Amino acid sequence: MDDLKLYAPHAAGLRRLLDITCDFSSRIRMRLGVDKCAVLHVERGSIVSSDRLPVSDGINLRALSEGETYRYLGMSQNLGIDVAVVKQAACDLFYERLTKVCKSLLSGVNKTRAFNGWAMPVLLYTFGVLRWTQTELDALDRKVRSIMTLHRMLHPKSSVMRLYIPRKCGGRGLLSAKVMHNSGVCSLREYFLSRADSVMHREVMECDKGLTPLALARDGWQSPAVLSTSDREAIWKGKELHGRFFQALHEPHVDKEASVHWLRFGDLFGETEGFVCAIQDQVIRTNNYRKHILRDGTADICRLCRRPGESLRHVTSGCSMLANTEYLHRHNQAARILHQELALKYGLIEQRLPYYKYQPDAVLENDRAKLYWDRPIITDRTILANKPDIVLMDQTESRVFLVDITIPYDENLRMSLLCAQ
Ligand SMILES: [Zn+2]
């Protein structure tokens, strides 16, 4: 038992109910939190002032007057609930918590968890009790996004729908106030309607001719639209620009689970995560984006190599000016991670270093294996490409692995696969 309300037709009746409650409480070794209790006397619909109500020797319950409120299930109330005041208080606390989450040093995925598990429940309490319009809920969600943008966690041109799609499906797993409200209200109403066999539930339903947002006594109730995950995915997919990443993610040769692994288990900052998502959504202001999406008359020429077509594809894996610097660096970083894992696996090194500090030795050797890093292999016939990134010789199994790393753009992945086959 958490919060309790007692209703009685007159003061003497309330006295009796209170005696039963006190008696029961003391038998189960619980005490009334007297400082949180209050009494309200109503005559013909209006509040009348009254004396304090004695509970036991010397302890009295305070009486509520017209302007006072007390908290019941987290909401300030008197004879009814002052919807505007309670809503404003809930919103203030909600935004305060969101801002705290955004300012924290948590990783991107943990910020989302904190928002869903700590900020959103502030509003969840009120759904089904306070009346929220769809416009108000849209405004709430919009403000959440603008606060995220303010803290650099969301690119203003990024996909909105992707934000509300679970991380395992490639989204960012944020709860939307509108979706939570609509599904909450629908399931609460269904619950009451399914309990028509209980007298208490039936009484409540008969009274509610528009008292609550559920309007339980009303037949022609219009249930608000609830978007399922697949509905949201369909909207994401349908977007001309944002939908491209969705399409790429669902290509038959793409391992979707591995491709979204970083969203679920990565420890990137919220800012980095937002930036990577913006790149995937293809909303970065490249000259290609400016020419074809913004249509501001920019010539679509790469600012580095001066060749036509400064698309994201060109920047991330097609620019000749970046090939020998940035791409090579990225390639080496990826190869080093693999090298360190192999060296650890075969006991060639003992300690794991952060990948950016790890410097592979040209040759590592013990009685189990030999591991070469970027070393030419002498062959009988001359082979030009005789320098694999990594060569592993498993001495115990008498097997040699030649490892070559490539980091292709997702559209080139299929070609690399074909080449490998
Ligand atoms: Zn270029």
Tab-separated table of C-alpha atoms and ligand atoms in Angstrom:
chain	number	residue	atom	x	y	z
A	1	MET	CA	0.000	0.000	0.000
A	2	ASP	CA	1.410	3.341	-0.982
A	3	ASP	CA	-1.054	6.223	-1.088
A	4	LEU	CA	-4.531	5.891	0.365
A	5	LYS	CA	-7.646	8.026	0.056
A	6	LEU	CA	-10.653	7.628	2.338
A	7	TYR	CA	-14.086	8.938	1.332
A	8	ALA	CA	-16.983	9.238	3.784
A	9	PRO	CA	-20.416	10.931	3.663
A	10	HIS	CA	-19.832	12.835	6.939
A	11	ALA	CA	-17.162	13.606	9.525
A	12	ALA	CA	-18.273	10.801	11.851
A	13	GLY	CA	-18.004	8.288	8.986
A	14	LEU	CA	-14.501	9.515	8.161
A	15	ARG	CA	-13.578	9.175	11.831
A	16	ARG	CA	-14.641	5.504	11.734
A	17	LEU	CA	-12.673	4.791	8.534
A	18	LEU	CA	-9.636	6.475	10.018
A	19	ASP	CA	-9.908	4.368	13.185
A	20	ILE	CA	-9.992	1.185	11.096
A	21	THR	CA	-6.969	2.357	9.105
A	22	CYS	CA	-4.999	3.264	12.247
A	23	ASP	CA	-5.893	-0.024	13.882
A	24	PHE	CA	-4.883	-2.015	10.810
A	25	SER	CA	-1.657	-0.036	10.392
A	26	SER	CA	-0.560	-0.613	13.967
A	27	ARG	CA	-1.315	-4.343	13.705
A	28	ILE	CA	0.949	-4.702	10.696
A	29	ARG	CA	3.555	-2.523	12.472
A	30	MET	CA	3.243	0.383	10.073
A	31	ARG	CA	2.748	4.010	10.979
A	32	LEU	CA	0.754	6.704	9.220
A	33	GLY	CA	2.919	9.420	7.713
A	34	VAL	CA	0.835	12.048	9.516
A	35	ASP	CA	2.780	15.011	8.104
A	36	LYS	CA	1.780	13.966	4.578
A	37	CYS	CA	-1.930	13.467	5.420
A	38	ALA	CA	-4.664	16.046	5.001
A	39	VAL	CA	-8.430	16.246	5.419
A	40	LEU	CA	-10.789	17.992	3.061
A	41	HIS	CA	-14.421	18.758	3.882
A	42	VAL	CA	-16.794	19.348	1.007
A	43	GLU	CA	-20.383	20.511	1.286
A	44	ARG	CA	-22.541	20.718	-1.846
A	45	GLY	CA	-19.501	20.762	-4.077
A	46	SER	CA	-17.546	23.478	-2.317
A	47	ILE	CA	-14.784	23.280	0.237
A	48	VAL	CA	-15.628	24.327	3.777
A	49	SER	CA	-13.063	25.206	6.387
A	50	SER	CA	-12.799	22.837	9.293
A	51	ASP	CA	-10.753	21.964	12.341
A	52	ARG	CA	-7.853	19.558	12.360
A	53	LEU	CA	-8.875	15.920	12.644
A	54	PRO	CA	-7.413	14.169	15.698
A	55	VAL	CA	-5.874	10.764	14.960
A	56	SER	CA	-4.519	9.726	18.330
A	57	ASP	CA	-3.315	11.446	21.460
A	58	GLY	CA	-2.128	14.865	20.501
A	59	ILE	CA	-1.699	14.084	16.769
A	60	ASN	CA	-3.955	15.897	14.334
A	61	LEU	CA	-4.365	15.818	10.559
A	62	ARG	CA	-4.239	19.236	8.944
A	63	ALA	CA	-7.317	20.427	7.086
A	64	LEU	CA	-6.961	21.636	3.494
A	65	SER	CA	-8.439	25.000	2.640
A	66	GLU	CA	-9.526	26.253	-0.775
A	67	GLY	CA	-6.147	27.301	-2.213
A	68	GLU	CA	-3.976	24.574	-0.689
A	69	THR	CA	-2.966	21.366	-2.392
A	70	TYR	CA	-1.405	18.117	-1.299
A	71	ARG	CA	0.436	15.466	-3.313
A	72	TYR	CA	-1.313	12.239	-4.148
A	73	LEU	CA	0.496	9.778	-6.461
A	74	GLY	CA	2.915	12.543	-7.335
A	75	MET	CA	0.270	15.045	-8.389
A	76	SER	CA	-0.795	18.191	-6.555
A	77	GLN	CA	-4.490	18.071	-5.918
A	78	ASN	CA	-7.294	19.574	-3.901
A	79	LEU	CA	-10.924	18.825	-4.731
A	80	GLY	CA	-9.723	17.950	-8.219
A	81	ILE	CA	-6.487	18.250	-10.142
A	82	ASP	CA	-5.419	21.622	-11.464
A	83	VAL	CA	-4.462	20.241	-14.852
A	84	ALA	CA	-2.538	23.273	-16.104
A	85	VAL	CA	-0.433	23.596	-12.942
A	86	VAL	CA	0.370	19.875	-12.674
A	87	LYS	CA	1.211	19.674	-16.389
A	88	GLN	CA	3.536	22.660	-16.167
A	89	ALA	CA	5.285	21.172	-13.123
A	90	ALA	CA	5.676	17.815	-14.907
A	91	CYS	CA	7.094	19.507	-18.035
A	92	ASP	CA	9.521	21.615	-15.978
A	93	LEU	CA	10.847	18.551	-14.166
A	94	PHE	CA	10.980	16.573	-17.418
A	95	TYR	CA	13.075	19.206	-19.220
A	96	GLU	CA	15.262	19.696	-16.158
A	97	ARG	CA	16.073	15.977	-16.099
A	98	LEU	CA	16.622	15.860	-19.868
A	99	THR	CA	19.085	18.752	-19.647
A	100	LYS	CA	20.906	17.034	-16.773
A	101	VAL	CA	21.176	13.853	-18.849
A	102	CYS	CA	22.462	15.798	-21.872
A	103	LYS	CA	25.092	17.605	-19.775
A	104	SER	CA	26.299	14.413	-18.084
A	105	LEU	CA	29.438	12.555	-19.150
A	106	LEU	CA	27.507	9.392	-19.991
A	107	SER	CA	28.025	7.695	-23.345
A	108	GLY	CA	25.430	8.188	-26.081
A	109	VAL	CA	23.660	4.898	-25.454
A	110	ASN	CA	23.580	5.460	-21.690
A	111	LYS	CA	22.189	8.953	-22.172
A	112	THR	CA	19.322	7.404	-24.090
A	113	ARG	CA	18.834	4.852	-21.292
A	114	ALA	CA	18.851	7.631	-18.689
A	115	PHE	CA	16.329	9.648	-20.668
A	116	ASN	CA	14.015	6.664	-21.125
A	117	GLY	CA	14.322	5.424	-17.567
A	118	TRP	CA	14.540	8.645	-15.599
A	119	ALA	CA	13.166	11.629	-17.543
A	120	MET	CA	10.307	10.013	-19.465
A	121	PRO	CA	8.631	8.439	-16.375
A	122	VAL	CA	7.914	11.974	-15.100
A	123	LEU	CA	5.425	12.285	-17.966
A	124	LEU	CA	4.310	8.636	-17.960
A	125	TYR	CA	2.670	9.177	-14.549
A	126	THR	CA	0.323	11.741	-16.009
A	127	PHE	CA	-0.756	9.855	-19.130
A	128	GLY	CA	-4.362	8.710	-18.808
A	129	VAL	CA	-4.917	11.070	-15.857
A	130	LEU	CA	-4.235	14.501	-17.338
A	131	ARG	CA	-5.610	15.493	-20.696
A	132	TRP	CA	-2.838	15.942	-23.301
A	133	THR	CA	-3.681	16.970	-26.848
A	134	GLN	CA	-1.781	15.492	-29.797
A	135	THR	CA	-0.477	18.994	-30.574
A	136	GLU	CA	0.932	19.339	-27.059
A	137	LEU	CA	2.602	15.927	-27.320
A	138	ASP	CA	4.143	16.843	-30.674
A	139	ALA	CA	5.460	20.039	-29.111
A	140	LEU	CA	6.972	18.022	-26.233
A	141	ASP	CA	8.799	15.700	-28.626
A	142	ARG	CA	9.986	18.659	-30.691
A	143	LYS	CA	11.391	20.398	-27.624
A	144	VAL	CA	13.229	17.186	-26.629
A	145	ARG	CA	14.843	17.150	-30.072
A	146	SER	CA	15.823	20.804	-29.921
A	147	ILE	CA	17.407	20.322	-26.469
A	148	MET	CA	19.342	17.366	-27.911
A	149	THR	CA	20.423	19.496	-30.861
A	150	LEU	CA	21.499	22.220	-28.441
A	151	HIS	CA	23.780	19.658	-26.775
A	152	ARG	CA	25.042	18.459	-30.160
A	153	MET	CA	23.512	15.002	-29.814
A	154	LEU	CA	21.228	15.363	-32.808
A	155	HIS	CA	21.979	16.995	-36.154
A	156	PRO	CA	19.085	19.328	-36.980
A	157	LYS	CA	18.699	17.758	-40.432
A	158	SER	CA	18.981	14.157	-39.228
A	159	SER	CA	16.134	11.701	-39.544
A	160	VAL	CA	13.458	12.310	-36.892
A	161	MET	CA	11.841	8.895	-37.181
A	162	ARG	CA	15.171	7.094	-36.794
A	163	LEU	CA	15.496	8.646	-33.324
A	164	TYR	CA	12.458	6.685	-32.139
A	165	ILE	CA	13.404	3.316	-33.638
A	166	PRO	CA	15.010	0.691	-31.375
A	167	ARG	CA	18.802	0.527	-31.499
A	168	LYS	CA	18.788	-3.083	-32.584
A	169	CYS	CA	16.901	-1.939	-35.706
A	170	GLY	CA	19.427	0.811	-36.483
A	171	GLY	CA	17.686	3.696	-34.703
A	172	ARG	CA	18.659	5.546	-31.536
A	173	GLY	CA	16.041	4.047	-29.231
A	174	LEU	CA	14.550	7.202	-27.746
A	175	LEU	CA	11.018	7.049	-26.318
A	176	SER	CA	8.578	9.478	-27.876
A	177	ALA	CA	6.113	11.217	-25.543
A	178	LYS	CA	3.378	10.967	-28.165
A	179	VAL	CA	3.799	7.241	-28.752
A	180	MET	CA	4.061	6.509	-25.010
A	181	HIS	CA	0.943	8.579	-24.314
A	182	ASN	CA	-1.173	7.050	-27.051
A	183	SER	CA	-0.236	3.463	-26.300
A	184	GLY	CA	-0.538	4.072	-22.527
A	185	VAL	CA	-4.010	5.574	-22.813
A	186	CYS	CA	-5.210	2.793	-25.109
A	187	SER	CA	-3.972	-0.014	-22.856
A	188	LEU	CA	-5.322	1.661	-19.700
A	189	ARG	CA	-8.749	1.957	-21.303
A	190	GLU	CA	-8.639	-1.631	-22.521
A	191	TYR	CA	-7.771	-2.730	-18.999
A	192	PHE	CA	-10.830	-1.058	-17.512
A	193	LEU	CA	-13.161	-2.351	-20.236
A	194	SER	CA	-11.874	-5.896	-19.684
A	195	ARG	CA	-12.697	-5.674	-15.965
A	196	ALA	CA	-16.453	-5.118	-16.387
A	197	ASP	CA	-17.026	-8.158	-14.133
A	198	SER	CA	-15.679	-6.301	-11.071
A	199	VAL	CA	-18.187	-4.064	-9.276
A	200	MET	CA	-15.637	-1.416	-8.413
A	201	HIS	CA	-14.302	-1.111	-11.955
A	202	ARG	CA	-17.848	-0.978	-13.315
A	203	GLU	CA	-18.804	1.837	-10.935
A	204	VAL	CA	-15.742	3.810	-11.986
A	205	MET	CA	-16.517	3.283	-15.661
A	206	GLU	CA	-20.128	4.441	-15.296
A	207	CYS	CA	-19.044	7.689	-13.618
A	208	ASP	CA	-16.452	8.589	-16.228
A	209	LYS	CA	-18.472	10.490	-18.805
A	210	GLY	CA	-15.506	12.638	-19.749
A	211	LEU	CA	-13.917	13.125	-16.308
A	212	THR	CA	-10.651	11.567	-17.443
A	213	PRO	CA	-9.018	11.401	-20.889
A	214	LEU	CA	-10.150	7.762	-21.022
A	215	ALA	CA	-13.896	8.699	-21.062
A	216	LEU	CA	-14.731	5.145	-19.975
A	217	ALA	CA	-18.517	5.620	-20.167
A	218	ARG	CA	-18.395	6.912	-23.717
A	219	ASP	CA	-19.087	4.478	-26.551
A	220	GLY	CA	-17.777	6.330	-29.590
A	221	TRP	CA	-14.298	6.915	-28.133
A	222	GLN	CA	-11.717	7.726	-30.752
A	223	SER	CA	-8.551	5.861	-29.917
A	224	PRO	CA	-5.395	7.866	-30.774
A	225	ALA	CA	-3.098	6.446	-33.426
A	226	VAL	CA	-0.280	4.273	-32.047
A	227	LEU	CA	2.705	3.853	-34.371
A	228	SER	CA	4.326	0.441	-34.044
A	229	THR	CA	8.053	-0.061	-34.679
A	230	SER	CA	7.338	-1.348	-38.179
A	231	ASP	CA	5.118	1.704	-38.885
A	232	ARG	CA	7.989	3.935	-37.823
A	233	GLU	CA	10.451	1.946	-39.919
A	234	ALA	CA	8.142	2.320	-42.926
A	235	ILE	CA	8.169	6.111	-42.492
A	236	TRP	CA	11.981	6.110	-42.213
A	237	LYS	CA	12.282	3.911	-45.279
A	238	GLY	CA	9.957	6.160	-47.261
A	239	LYS	CA	12.160	9.244	-46.883
A	240	GLU	CA	14.029	10.147	-50.027
A	241	LEU	CA	17.366	11.009	-48.404
A	242	HIS	CA	17.206	9.439	-44.896
A	243	GLY	CA	15.759	6.246	-46.343
A	244	ARG	CA	18.979	5.497	-48.240
A	245	PHE	CA	20.711	4.268	-45.103
A	246	PHE	CA	17.700	2.112	-44.236
A	247	GLN	CA	17.872	0.563	-47.723
A	248	ALA	CA	21.617	-0.046	-47.433
A	249	LEU	CA	21.143	-1.643	-44.005
A	250	HIS	CA	18.612	-4.088	-45.430
A	251	GLU	CA	20.587	-5.193	-48.486
A	252	PRO	CA	20.827	-9.001	-48.574
A	253	HIS	CA	24.639	-8.945	-48.393
A	254	VAL	CA	24.708	-6.680	-45.318
A	255	ASP	CA	24.926	-8.169	-41.829
A	256	LYS	CA	22.372	-5.920	-40.139
A	257	GLU	CA	23.062	-7.079	-36.603
A	258	ALA	CA	26.810	-6.466	-36.903
A	259	SER	CA	26.196	-3.123	-38.603
A	260	VAL	CA	24.109	-1.759	-35.719
A	261	HIS	CA	26.220	-3.346	-32.975
A	262	TRP	CA	28.020	-0.060	-32.301
A	263	LEU	CA	24.716	1.647	-31.518
A	264	ARG	CA	23.920	-0.870	-28.779
A	265	PHE	CA	27.295	-1.631	-27.252
A	266	GLY	CA	29.567	1.211	-28.350
A	267	ASP	CA	30.780	3.744	-25.839
A	268	LEU	CA	30.813	6.794	-28.066
A	269	PHE	CA	29.921	10.209	-26.717
A	270	GLY	CA	26.396	11.370	-27.563
A	271	GLU	CA	27.955	14.051	-29.774
A	272	THR	CA	30.004	11.522	-31.770
A	273	GLU	CA	27.038	9.203	-32.074
A	274	GLY	CA	24.864	12.052	-33.366
A	275	PHE	CA	27.566	12.983	-35.867
A	276	VAL	CA	27.961	9.427	-37.176
A	277	CYS	CA	24.178	9.171	-37.557
A	278	ALA	CA	24.152	12.468	-39.486
A	279	ILE	CA	26.787	11.033	-41.846
A	280	GLN	CA	24.695	7.900	-42.339
A	281	ASP	CA	21.606	10.039	-42.889
A	282	GLN	CA	23.694	11.884	-45.511
A	283	VAL	CA	22.867	15.345	-44.226
A	284	ILE	CA	26.418	16.703	-43.980
A	285	ARG	CA	26.919	19.908	-45.957
A	286	THR	CA	29.147	18.599	-48.701
A	287	ASN	CA	29.138	20.419	-52.025
A	288	ASN	CA	27.073	17.550	-53.427
A	289	TYR	CA	24.463	18.093	-50.668
A	290	ARG	CA	24.456	21.835	-51.280
A	291	LYS	CA	23.949	21.407	-55.013
A	292	HIS	CA	21.319	18.653	-55.010
A	293	ILE	CA	19.486	19.052	-51.698
A	294	LEU	CA	19.880	22.701	-50.733
A	295	ARG	CA	20.064	23.774	-54.411
A	296	ASP	CA	22.038	26.895	-53.539
A	297	GLY	CA	23.921	26.941	-56.842
A	298	THR	CA	27.205	25.552	-55.455
A	299	ALA	CA	29.363	23.731	-57.996
A	300	ASP	CA	29.697	20.092	-56.959
A	301	ILE	CA	33.498	19.935	-56.947
A	302	CYS	CA	35.689	18.363	-54.262
A	303	ARG	CA	37.423	21.060	-52.245
A	304	LEU	CA	40.516	18.870	-51.849
A	305	CYS	CA	41.182	17.085	-55.120
A	306	ARG	CA	39.171	19.449	-57.351
A	307	ARG	CA	37.425	16.548	-59.111
A	308	PRO	CA	33.639	16.661	-59.645
A	309	GLY	CA	31.378	15.070	-57.056
A	310	GLU	CA	32.013	15.979	-53.397
A	311	SER	CA	29.549	13.454	-52.055
A	312	LEU	CA	29.889	11.672	-48.716
A	313	ARG	CA	30.877	8.606	-50.644
A	314	HIS	CA	33.715	10.555	-52.230
A	315	VAL	CA	34.827	12.074	-48.911
A	316	THR	CA	34.771	8.815	-46.966
A	317	SER	CA	36.355	6.564	-49.562
A	318	GLY	CA	36.955	8.119	-52.963
A	319	CYS	CA	39.149	11.178	-52.658
A	320	SER	CA	42.660	10.813	-54.045
A	321	MET	CA	43.957	13.554	-51.719
A	322	LEU	CA	42.863	11.604	-48.646
A	323	ALA	CA	43.920	8.168	-49.869
A	324	ASN	CA	47.513	8.307	-48.678
A	325	THR	CA	46.790	10.087	-45.419
A	326	GLU	CA	43.384	9.637	-43.804
A	327	TYR	CA	42.337	6.403	-45.525
A	328	LEU	CA	45.706	4.786	-44.908
A	329	HIS	CA	45.602	5.830	-41.260
A	330	ARG	CA	42.075	4.393	-40.894
A	331	HIS	CA	43.148	1.180	-42.607
A	332	ASN	CA	46.152	0.805	-40.298
A	333	GLN	CA	44.095	1.487	-37.182
A	334	ALA	CA	41.644	-1.267	-38.150
A	335	ALA	CA	44.475	-3.677	-39.025
A	336	ARG	CA	46.207	-2.976	-35.705
A	337	ILE	CA	43.101	-3.981	-33.749
A	338	LEU	CA	43.067	-7.306	-35.557
A	339	HIS	CA	46.825	-7.739	-35.082
A	340	GLN	CA	46.570	-7.164	-31.338
A	341	GLU	CA	43.694	-9.638	-31.025
A	342	LEU	CA	45.685	-12.324	-32.871
A	343	ALA	CA	48.815	-11.638	-30.830
A	344	LEU	CA	46.819	-11.966	-27.598
A	345	LYS	CA	45.093	-15.115	-28.808
A	346	TYR	CA	48.396	-16.868	-29.560
A	347	GLY	CA	50.099	-15.581	-26.413
A	348	LEU	CA	52.580	-13.471	-28.381
A	349	ILE	CA	51.905	-10.460	-26.171
A	350	GLU	CA	50.545	-10.399	-22.640
A	351	GLN	CA	48.965	-7.030	-22.123
A	352	ARG	CA	46.086	-5.433	-23.984
A	353	LEU	CA	46.708	-1.792	-24.927
A	354	PRO	CA	44.160	0.750	-26.147
A	355	TYR	CA	44.018	0.354	-29.944
A	356	TYR	CA	45.355	3.868	-30.564
A	357	LYS	CA	48.478	3.151	-28.462
A	358	TYR	CA	49.195	-0.278	-29.893
A	359	GLN	CA	52.205	-0.465	-32.197
A	360	PRO	CA	52.522	-3.863	-33.890
A	361	ASP	CA	55.982	-5.421	-34.025
A	362	ALA	CA	57.135	-6.434	-37.514
A	363	VAL	CA	57.687	-10.008	-36.311
A	364	LEU	CA	56.282	-11.787	-33.276
A	365	GLU	CA	57.193	-15.361	-32.651
A	366	ASN	CA	56.827	-18.194	-30.151
A	367	ASP	CA	56.531	-21.989	-30.373
A	368	ARG	CA	52.830	-21.767	-31.293
A	369	ALA	CA	52.805	-19.106	-33.981
A	370	LYS	CA	54.581	-16.489	-36.044
A	371	LEU	CA	52.884	-13.171	-36.708
A	372	TYR	CA	54.152	-10.782	-39.394
A	373	TRP	CA	53.045	-7.192	-39.764
A	374	ASP	CA	53.253	-5.595	-43.219
A	375	ARG	CA	56.204	-7.743	-44.390
A	376	PRO	CA	56.897	-8.832	-47.948
A	377	ILE	CA	56.769	-12.570	-48.579
A	378	ILE	CA	59.384	-14.138	-50.827
A	379	THR	CA	57.662	-16.184	-53.494
A	380	ASP	CA	59.122	-18.486	-56.172
A	381	ARG	CA	57.204	-16.702	-58.883
A	382	THR	CA	57.272	-12.910	-58.796
A	383	ILE	CA	54.020	-11.599	-57.354
A	384	LEU	CA	53.682	-7.819	-57.222
A	385	ALA	CA	51.225	-7.739	-54.336
A	386	ASN	CA	53.466	-9.735	-51.999
A	387	LYS	CA	52.951	-7.688	-48.820
A	388	PRO	CA	49.844	-8.764	-46.913
A	389	ASP	CA	48.817	-6.627	-43.936
A	390	ILE	CA	49.112	-9.553	-41.553
A	391	VAL	CA	50.548	-13.051	-41.957
A	392	LEU	CA	49.810	-15.621	-39.291
A	393	MET	CA	51.599	-18.974	-39.232
A	394	ASP	CA	49.939	-21.393	-36.860
A	395	GLN	CA	52.823	-23.797	-36.098
A	396	THR	CA	50.736	-26.385	-34.244
A	397	GLU	CA	48.230	-26.781	-37.069
A	398	SER	CA	50.729	-26.080	-39.858
A	399	ARG	CA	48.474	-23.466	-41.387
A	400	VAL	CA	49.169	-20.008	-42.773
A	401	PHE	CA	46.645	-17.195	-42.872
A	402	LEU	CA	47.151	-14.183	-45.129
A	403	VAL	CA	45.073	-11.270	-43.846
A	404	ASP	CA	44.402	-8.200	-45.947
A	405	ILE	CA	42.169	-5.447	-44.661
A	406	THR	CA	39.905	-3.270	-46.749
A	407	ILE	CA	37.438	-0.671	-45.620
A	408	PRO	CA	35.005	-0.306	-48.499
A	409	TYR	CA	32.120	2.117	-48.779
A	410	ASP	CA	28.879	0.216	-48.171
A	411	GLU	CA	27.940	0.300	-51.850
A	412	ASN	CA	31.331	-1.210	-52.704
A	413	LEU	CA	30.900	-3.958	-50.160
A	414	ARG	CA	29.109	-6.146	-52.651
A	415	MET	CA	31.934	-5.780	-55.174
A	416	SER	CA	34.519	-6.705	-52.533
A	417	LEU	CA	32.460	-9.738	-51.631
A	418	LEU	CA	32.233	-10.777	-55.264
A	419	CYS	CA	35.981	-10.363	-55.660
A	420	ALA	CA	36.567	-12.486	-52.583
A	421	GLN	CA	34.326	-15.284	-53.780
B	1	ZN	ZN	38.355	14.697	-53.449
